[in-house]
Coordinates of N, CA and C in Angstrom, one line a residue:
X1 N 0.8 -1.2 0.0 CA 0.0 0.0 0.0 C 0.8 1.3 0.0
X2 N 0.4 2.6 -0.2 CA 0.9 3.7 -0.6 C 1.7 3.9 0.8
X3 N 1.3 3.6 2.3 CA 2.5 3.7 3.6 C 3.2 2.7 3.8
X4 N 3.1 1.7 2.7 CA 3.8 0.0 2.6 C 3.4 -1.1 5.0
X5 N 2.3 0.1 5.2 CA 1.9 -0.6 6.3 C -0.2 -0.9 6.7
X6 N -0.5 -0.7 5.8 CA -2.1 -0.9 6.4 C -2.5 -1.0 4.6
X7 N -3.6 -1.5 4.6 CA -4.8 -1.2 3.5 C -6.3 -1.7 4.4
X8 N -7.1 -1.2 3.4 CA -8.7 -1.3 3.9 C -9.2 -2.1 2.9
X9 N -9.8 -2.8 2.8 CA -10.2 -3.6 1.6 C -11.6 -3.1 1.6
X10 N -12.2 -2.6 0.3 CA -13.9 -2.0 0.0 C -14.4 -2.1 -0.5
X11 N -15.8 -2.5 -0.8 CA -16.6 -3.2 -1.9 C -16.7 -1.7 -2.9
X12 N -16.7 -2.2 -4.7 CA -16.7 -1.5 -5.5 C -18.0 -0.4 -5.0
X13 N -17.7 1.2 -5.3 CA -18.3 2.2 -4.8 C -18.4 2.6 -3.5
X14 N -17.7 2.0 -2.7 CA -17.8 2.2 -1.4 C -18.5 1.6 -0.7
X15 N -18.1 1.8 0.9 CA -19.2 1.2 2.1 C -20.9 2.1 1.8
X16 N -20.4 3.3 1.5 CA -21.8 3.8 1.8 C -22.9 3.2 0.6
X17 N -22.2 2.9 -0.3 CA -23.1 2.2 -1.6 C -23.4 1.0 -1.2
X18 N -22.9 0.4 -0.4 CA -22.9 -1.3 0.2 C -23.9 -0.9 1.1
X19 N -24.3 0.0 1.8 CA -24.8 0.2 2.9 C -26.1 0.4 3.0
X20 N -26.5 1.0 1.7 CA -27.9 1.2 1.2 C -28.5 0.4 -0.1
X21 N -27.5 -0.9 0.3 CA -28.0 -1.7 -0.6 C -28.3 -3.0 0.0
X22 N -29.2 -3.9 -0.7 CA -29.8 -5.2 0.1 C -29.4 -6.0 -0.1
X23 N -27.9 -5.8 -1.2 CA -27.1 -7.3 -1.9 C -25.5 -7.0 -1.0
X24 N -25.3 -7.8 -0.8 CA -23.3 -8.1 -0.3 C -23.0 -7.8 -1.5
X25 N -21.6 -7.2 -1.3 CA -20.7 -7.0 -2.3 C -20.2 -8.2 -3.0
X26 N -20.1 -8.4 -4.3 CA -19.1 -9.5 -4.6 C -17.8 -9.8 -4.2
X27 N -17.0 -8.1 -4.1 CA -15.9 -8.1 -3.5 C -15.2 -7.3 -2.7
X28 N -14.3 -7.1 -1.9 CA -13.4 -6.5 -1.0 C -12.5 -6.1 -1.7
X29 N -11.9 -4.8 -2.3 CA -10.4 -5.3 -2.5 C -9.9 -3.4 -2.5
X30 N -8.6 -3.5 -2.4 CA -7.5 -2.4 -2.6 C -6.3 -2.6 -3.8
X31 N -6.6 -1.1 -4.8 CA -5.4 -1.2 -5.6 C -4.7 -0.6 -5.2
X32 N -3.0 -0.7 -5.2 CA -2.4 -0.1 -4.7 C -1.1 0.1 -5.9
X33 N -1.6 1.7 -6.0 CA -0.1 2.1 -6.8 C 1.6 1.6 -6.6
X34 N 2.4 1.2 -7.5 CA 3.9 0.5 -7.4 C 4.7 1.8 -8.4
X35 N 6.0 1.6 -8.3 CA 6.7 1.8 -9.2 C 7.6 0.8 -9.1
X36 N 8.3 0.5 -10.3 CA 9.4 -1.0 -10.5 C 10.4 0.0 -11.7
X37 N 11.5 -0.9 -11.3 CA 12.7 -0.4 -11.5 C 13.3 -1.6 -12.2
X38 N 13.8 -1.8 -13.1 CA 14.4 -3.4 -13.7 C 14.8 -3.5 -15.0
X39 N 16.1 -3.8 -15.1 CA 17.3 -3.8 -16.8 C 17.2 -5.9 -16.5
X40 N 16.8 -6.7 -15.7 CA 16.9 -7.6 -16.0 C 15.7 -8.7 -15.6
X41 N 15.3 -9.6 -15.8 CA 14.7 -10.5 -15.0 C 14.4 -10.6 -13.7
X42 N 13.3 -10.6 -13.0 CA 13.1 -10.5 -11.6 C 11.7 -11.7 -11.1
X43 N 12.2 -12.1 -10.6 CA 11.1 -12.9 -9.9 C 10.2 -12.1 -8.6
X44 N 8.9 -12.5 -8.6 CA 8.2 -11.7 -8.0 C 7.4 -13.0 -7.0
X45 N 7.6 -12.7 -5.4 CA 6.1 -13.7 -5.1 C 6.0 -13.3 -3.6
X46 N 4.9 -14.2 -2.9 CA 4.8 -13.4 -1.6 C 5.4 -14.2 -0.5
X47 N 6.0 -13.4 0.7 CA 6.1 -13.7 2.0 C 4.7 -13.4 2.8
X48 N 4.4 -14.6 3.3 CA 2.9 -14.7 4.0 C 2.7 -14.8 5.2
X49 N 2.2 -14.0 6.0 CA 2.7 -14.3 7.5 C 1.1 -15.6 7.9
X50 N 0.5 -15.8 7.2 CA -0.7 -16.8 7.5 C -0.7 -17.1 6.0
X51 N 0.1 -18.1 5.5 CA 0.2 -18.8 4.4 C -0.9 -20.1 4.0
X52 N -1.7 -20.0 2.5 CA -2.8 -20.8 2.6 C -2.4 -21.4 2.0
X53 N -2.2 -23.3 3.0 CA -1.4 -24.6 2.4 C -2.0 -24.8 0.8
X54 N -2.8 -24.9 1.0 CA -4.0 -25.5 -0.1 C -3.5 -24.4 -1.7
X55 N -3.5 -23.6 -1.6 CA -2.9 -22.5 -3.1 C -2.2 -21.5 -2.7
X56 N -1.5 -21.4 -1.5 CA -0.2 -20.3 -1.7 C -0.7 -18.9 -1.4
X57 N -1.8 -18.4 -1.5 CA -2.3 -16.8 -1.1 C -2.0 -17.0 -0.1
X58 N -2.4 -15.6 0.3 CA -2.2 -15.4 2.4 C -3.4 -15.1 2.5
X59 N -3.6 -15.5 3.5 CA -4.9 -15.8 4.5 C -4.9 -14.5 5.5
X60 N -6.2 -13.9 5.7 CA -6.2 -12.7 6.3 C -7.3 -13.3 7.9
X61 N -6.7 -13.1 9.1 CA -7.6 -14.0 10.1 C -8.3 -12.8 11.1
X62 N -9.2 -12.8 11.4 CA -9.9 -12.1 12.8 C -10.0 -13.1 13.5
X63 N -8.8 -12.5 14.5 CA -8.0 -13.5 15.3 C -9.3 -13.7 16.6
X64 N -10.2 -13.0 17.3 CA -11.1 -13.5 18.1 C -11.5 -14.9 17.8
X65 N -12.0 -14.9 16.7 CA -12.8 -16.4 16.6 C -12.3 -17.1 15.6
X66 N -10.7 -16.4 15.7 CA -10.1 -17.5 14.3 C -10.6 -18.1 13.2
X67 N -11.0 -16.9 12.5 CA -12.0 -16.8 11.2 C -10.9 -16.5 10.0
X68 N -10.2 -17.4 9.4 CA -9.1 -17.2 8.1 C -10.5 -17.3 6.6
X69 N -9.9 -16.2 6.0 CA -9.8 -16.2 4.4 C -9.0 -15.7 3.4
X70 N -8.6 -16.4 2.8 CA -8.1 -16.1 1.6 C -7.6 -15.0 0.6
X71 N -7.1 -14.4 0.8 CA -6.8 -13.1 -0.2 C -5.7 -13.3 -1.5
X72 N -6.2 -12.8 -2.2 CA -5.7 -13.0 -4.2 C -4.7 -11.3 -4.0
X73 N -3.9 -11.8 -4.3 CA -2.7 -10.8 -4.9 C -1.9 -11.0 -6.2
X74 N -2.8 -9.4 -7.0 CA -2.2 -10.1 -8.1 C -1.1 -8.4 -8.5
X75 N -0.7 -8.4 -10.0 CA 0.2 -7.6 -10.3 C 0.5 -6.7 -11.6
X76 N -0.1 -6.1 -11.7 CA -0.3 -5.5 -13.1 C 0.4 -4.8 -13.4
X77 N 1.6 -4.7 -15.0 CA 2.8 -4.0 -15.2 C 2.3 -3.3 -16.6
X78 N 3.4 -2.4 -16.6 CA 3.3 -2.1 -18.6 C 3.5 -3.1 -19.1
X79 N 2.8 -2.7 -20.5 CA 3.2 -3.5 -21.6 C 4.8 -4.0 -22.1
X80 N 6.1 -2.8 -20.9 CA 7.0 -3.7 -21.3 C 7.7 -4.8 -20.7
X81 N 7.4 -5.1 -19.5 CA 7.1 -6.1 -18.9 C 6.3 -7.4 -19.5
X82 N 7.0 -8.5 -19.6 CA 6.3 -10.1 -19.8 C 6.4 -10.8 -18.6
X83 N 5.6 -11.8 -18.5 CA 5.5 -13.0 -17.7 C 5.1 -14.1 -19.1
X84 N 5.9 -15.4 -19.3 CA 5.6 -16.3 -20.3 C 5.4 -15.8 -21.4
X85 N 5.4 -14.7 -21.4 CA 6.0 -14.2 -23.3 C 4.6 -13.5 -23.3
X86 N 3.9 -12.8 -22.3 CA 2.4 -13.0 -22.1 C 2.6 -11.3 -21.3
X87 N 1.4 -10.3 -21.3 CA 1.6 -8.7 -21.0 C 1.3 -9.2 -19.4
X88 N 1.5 -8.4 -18.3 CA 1.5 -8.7 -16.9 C 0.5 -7.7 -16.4
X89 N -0.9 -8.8 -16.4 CA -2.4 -8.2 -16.5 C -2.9 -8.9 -15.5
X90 N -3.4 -8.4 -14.0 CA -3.7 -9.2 -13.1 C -3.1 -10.2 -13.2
X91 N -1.8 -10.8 -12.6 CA -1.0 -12.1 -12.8 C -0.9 -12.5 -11.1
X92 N -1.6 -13.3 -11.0 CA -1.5 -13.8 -9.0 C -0.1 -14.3 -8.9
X93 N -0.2 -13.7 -7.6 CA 1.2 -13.9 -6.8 C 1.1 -15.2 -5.9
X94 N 1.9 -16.0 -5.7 CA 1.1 -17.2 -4.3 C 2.9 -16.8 -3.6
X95 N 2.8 -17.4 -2.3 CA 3.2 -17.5 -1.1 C 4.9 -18.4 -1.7
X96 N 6.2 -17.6 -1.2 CA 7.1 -18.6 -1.6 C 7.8 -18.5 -3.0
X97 N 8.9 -18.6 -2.3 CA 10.0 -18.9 -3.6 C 9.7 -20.0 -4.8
X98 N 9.2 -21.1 -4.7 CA 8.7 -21.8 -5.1 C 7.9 -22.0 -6.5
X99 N 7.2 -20.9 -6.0 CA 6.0 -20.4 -6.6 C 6.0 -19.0 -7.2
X100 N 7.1 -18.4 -7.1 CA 8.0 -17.2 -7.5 C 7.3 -17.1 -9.0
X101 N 7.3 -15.9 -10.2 CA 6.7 -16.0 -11.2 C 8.2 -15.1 -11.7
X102 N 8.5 -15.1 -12.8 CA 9.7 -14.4 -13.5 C 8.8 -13.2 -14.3
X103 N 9.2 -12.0 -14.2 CA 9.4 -11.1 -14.7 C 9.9 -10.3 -15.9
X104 N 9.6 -10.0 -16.9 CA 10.9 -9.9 -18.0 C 10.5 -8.7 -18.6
X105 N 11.8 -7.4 -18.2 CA 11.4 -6.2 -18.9 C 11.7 -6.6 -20.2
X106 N 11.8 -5.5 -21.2 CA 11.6 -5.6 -22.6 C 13.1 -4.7 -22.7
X107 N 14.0 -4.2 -21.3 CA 15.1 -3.7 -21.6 C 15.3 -3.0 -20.2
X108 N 15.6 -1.4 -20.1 CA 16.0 -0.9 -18.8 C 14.9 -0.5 -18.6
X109 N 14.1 -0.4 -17.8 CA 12.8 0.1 -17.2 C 13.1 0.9 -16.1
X110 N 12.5 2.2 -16.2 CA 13.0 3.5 -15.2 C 11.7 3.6 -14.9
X111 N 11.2 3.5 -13.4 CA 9.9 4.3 -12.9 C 8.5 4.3 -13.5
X112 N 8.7 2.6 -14.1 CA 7.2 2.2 -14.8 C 6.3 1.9 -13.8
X113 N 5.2 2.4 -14.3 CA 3.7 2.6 -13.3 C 3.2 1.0 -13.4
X114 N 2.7 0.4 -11.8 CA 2.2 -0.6 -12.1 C 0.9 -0.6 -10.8
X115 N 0.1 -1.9 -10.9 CA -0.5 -1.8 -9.6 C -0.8 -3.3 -8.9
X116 N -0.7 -3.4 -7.6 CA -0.8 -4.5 -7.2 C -2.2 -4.1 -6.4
X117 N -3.0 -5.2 -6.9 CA -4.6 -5.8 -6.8 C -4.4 -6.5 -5.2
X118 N -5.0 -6.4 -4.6 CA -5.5 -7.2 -3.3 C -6.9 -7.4 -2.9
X119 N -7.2 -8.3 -3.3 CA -8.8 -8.8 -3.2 C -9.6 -10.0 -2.3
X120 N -10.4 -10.2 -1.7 CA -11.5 -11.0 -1.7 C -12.8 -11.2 -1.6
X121 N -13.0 -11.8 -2.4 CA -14.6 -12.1 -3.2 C -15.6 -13.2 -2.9
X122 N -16.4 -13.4 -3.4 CA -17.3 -14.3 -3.1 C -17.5 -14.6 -1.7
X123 N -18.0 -16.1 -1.6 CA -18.0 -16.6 0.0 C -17.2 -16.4 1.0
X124 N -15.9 -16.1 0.3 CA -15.3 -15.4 1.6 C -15.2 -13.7 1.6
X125 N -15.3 -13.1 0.8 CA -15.9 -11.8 0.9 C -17.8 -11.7 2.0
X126 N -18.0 -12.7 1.5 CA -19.6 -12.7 2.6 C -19.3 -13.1 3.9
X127 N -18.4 -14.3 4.6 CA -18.1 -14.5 5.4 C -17.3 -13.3 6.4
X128 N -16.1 -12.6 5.6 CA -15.8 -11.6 6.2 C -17.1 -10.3 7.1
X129 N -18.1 -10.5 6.5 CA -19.1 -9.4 6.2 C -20.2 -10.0 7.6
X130 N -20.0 -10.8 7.8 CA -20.7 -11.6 8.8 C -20.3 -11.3 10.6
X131 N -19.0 -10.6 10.3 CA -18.9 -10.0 12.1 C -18.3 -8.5 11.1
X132 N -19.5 -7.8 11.3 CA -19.4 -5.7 11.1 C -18.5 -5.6 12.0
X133 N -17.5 -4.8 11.6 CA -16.7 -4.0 12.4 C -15.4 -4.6 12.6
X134 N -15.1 -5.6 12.1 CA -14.2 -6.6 12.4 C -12.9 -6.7 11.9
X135 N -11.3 -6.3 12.8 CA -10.2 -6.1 11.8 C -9.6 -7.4 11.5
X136 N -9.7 -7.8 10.0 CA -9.0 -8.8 9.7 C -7.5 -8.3 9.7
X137 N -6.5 -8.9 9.8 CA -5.3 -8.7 9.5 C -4.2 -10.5 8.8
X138 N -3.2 -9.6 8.5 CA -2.5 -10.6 8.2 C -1.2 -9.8 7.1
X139 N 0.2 -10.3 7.7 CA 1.2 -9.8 6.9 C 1.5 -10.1 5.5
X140 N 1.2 -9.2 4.4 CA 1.9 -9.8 3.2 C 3.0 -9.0 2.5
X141 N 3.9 -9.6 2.4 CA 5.4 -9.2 1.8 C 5.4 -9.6 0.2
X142 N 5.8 -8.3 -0.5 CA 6.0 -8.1 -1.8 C 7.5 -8.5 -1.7
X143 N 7.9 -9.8 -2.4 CA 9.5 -10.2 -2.8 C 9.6 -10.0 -3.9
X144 N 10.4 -9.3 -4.3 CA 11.1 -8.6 -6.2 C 12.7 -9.3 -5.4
X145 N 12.9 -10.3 -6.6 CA 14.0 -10.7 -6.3 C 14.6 -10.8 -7.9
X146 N 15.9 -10.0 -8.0 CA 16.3 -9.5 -8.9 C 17.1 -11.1 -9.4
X147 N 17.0 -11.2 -10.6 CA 17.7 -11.9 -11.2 C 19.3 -11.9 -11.4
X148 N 20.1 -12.1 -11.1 CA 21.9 -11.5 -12.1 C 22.4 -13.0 -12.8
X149 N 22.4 -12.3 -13.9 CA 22.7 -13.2 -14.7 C 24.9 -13.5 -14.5

């Protein structure tokens, strides 16, 4: 996030649109502006402080009644950026070196605009919604780990 320490996750239009409305949101989420820097190859993936065994996202808990769900982090770059020979358009991040995704500028890249997505949706966007008022938390670490050839 823009203080690299908190985000609020908000259904599209806001709480107050959610508020006067009779349907749950489909989703929760925060975009959050990046800038990236890179003349080579970089692997990108997350450190999770509540890591989800099952697919690699991190898990966001309201620790009272140890209520975990799932949050999607994904990564959107310019067009001169690739992942698999492919433009870097909502591309999910999972948990771990392992699962690391490669990066590939198209040359030296100075101060290209990108944004990293943080979302959750569906059932577990409704579940969240089921204790008002309630701080989920949970640490997620952006790893840019530079390639040298």
């Amino acid at each position: 996030p823009d203080n690299g320490a908190e985000l609020k996750l908000i259904p599209q239009g806001g709480w107050g649109a959610t508020m006067n409305s009779s349907r749950a949101p489909e989703r929760l989420y925060y975009d959050s502006p990046l800038r990236l820097w890179a003349a080579s190859p970089v692997r990108v993936y997350l450190g999770c402080e509540l890591p989800n065994a099952a697919d690699g996202r991190c898990n966001l808990r309201y620790t009272p009644i140890r209520s975990d769900v799932p949050m999607d982090t994904q990564l959107t770059l310019p067009s001169t950026f690739t992942h698999n020979n492919q433009p870097v358009n909502r591309l999910s991040l999972r948990h771990g070196a392992a699962r690391a995704k490669t990066i590939v500028p198209s040359g030296n890249i100075t101060n290209a605009a990108g944004t990293l997505h943080f979302e959750v949706s569906g059932a577990d966007a409704a579940k969240m919604l089921l204790n008002p008022g309630a701080k989920y938390s949970g640490t997620v670490t952006i790893i840019y780990d530079a390639t040298i050839a």
